[in-house]
């Protein structure tokens, strides 16, 4: 009992020392350059002058909520992101690690305008944020790049061991999200980061081993994370957003249209899919229930070029005329969407 108490005290001291060290880094960090930005914040490359180590710093405006005259409280969205990173800290390879965060109530950070026309509700929220002088700064691990860079530079080859490694790692990440009852809600090629590695293999849980082929993949950007309770429905959206990354153009194709100011009417696309001869044939072959998000994603996975055409994106079809897995492999993913562990085992064996 005495030894246990001593060990507890030692661990507490170590943790306090680590916390102090990280808060010191948060204070002395120097911004090198901006790496990118989203709707609600920007990410910067920062350096610790003392250790020369580099980190990714996310600066995000938030509406100031005063608890009393001098103290400010964190808004629910930011608090959710911080709680999520603490919860997922036990999976350091799969989720970007948060080292420290600070709140600044005299922040003059200027958030760039979003690359699309927001609706009235979002615009009002963005206007409130712009008026605010409150910011939160979150310091994360720095990664080597994002999956989109590999995908669109043709670094990764279709139906290769590298792609199967990516699929196995991602289905395991989705399994962990499901296990912890979270939904990322914003999975796309720019929110899947990679770290270059010389390691040949990595364990995914206790009983699955995956060959890495040079890359360890992880999820980043937790600003839109949601708690799902015990329901799995939100995770289906995460799952199919991940499937989009394998089609090389559908999800980012829609995003390119939005950026150009041409808002896509999902209802119109859905109507075209429902009335197409290809969808009617799929409905018979797979005995599909009524049209929903899941049946739509089966159609998109098998006929991505038709789906892009329905969305008015002929230019994008020509530019990204390739898929990263075969139609048969996509159908296997779709059929086993309820069993993420089975998918992880299946694709890890192909690496």
PDB file of N, CA and C in Angstrom, residues 98 180 243 279:
ATOM      1  N   UNK A  98      -3.388  16.517 -28.858  1.00  0.00           N
ATOM      2  CA  UNK A  98      -3.433  17.908 -28.401  1.00  0.00           C
ATOM      3  C   UNK A  98      -2.467  18.056 -27.230  1.00  0.00           C
ATOM      4  N   UNK A 180     -16.009   4.443 -29.005  1.00  0.00           N
ATOM      5  CA  UNK A 180     -16.041   5.537 -28.018  1.00  0.00           C
ATOM      6  C   UNK A 180     -17.278   6.424 -28.164  1.00  0.00           C
ATOM      7  N   UNK A 243     -15.429   6.459 -47.590  1.00  0.00           N
ATOM      8  CA  UNK A 243     -15.548   5.797 -48.908  1.00  0.00           C
ATOM      9  C   UNK A 243     -15.356   6.795 -50.047  1.00  0.00           C
ATOM     10  N   UNK A 279     -29.695   2.764 -61.252  1.00  0.00           N
ATOM     11  CA  UNK A 279     -30.153   2.612 -59.862  1.00  0.00           C
ATOM     12  C   UNK A 279     -31.281   1.583 -59.770  1.00  0.00           C
TER      13      UNK A 279
END
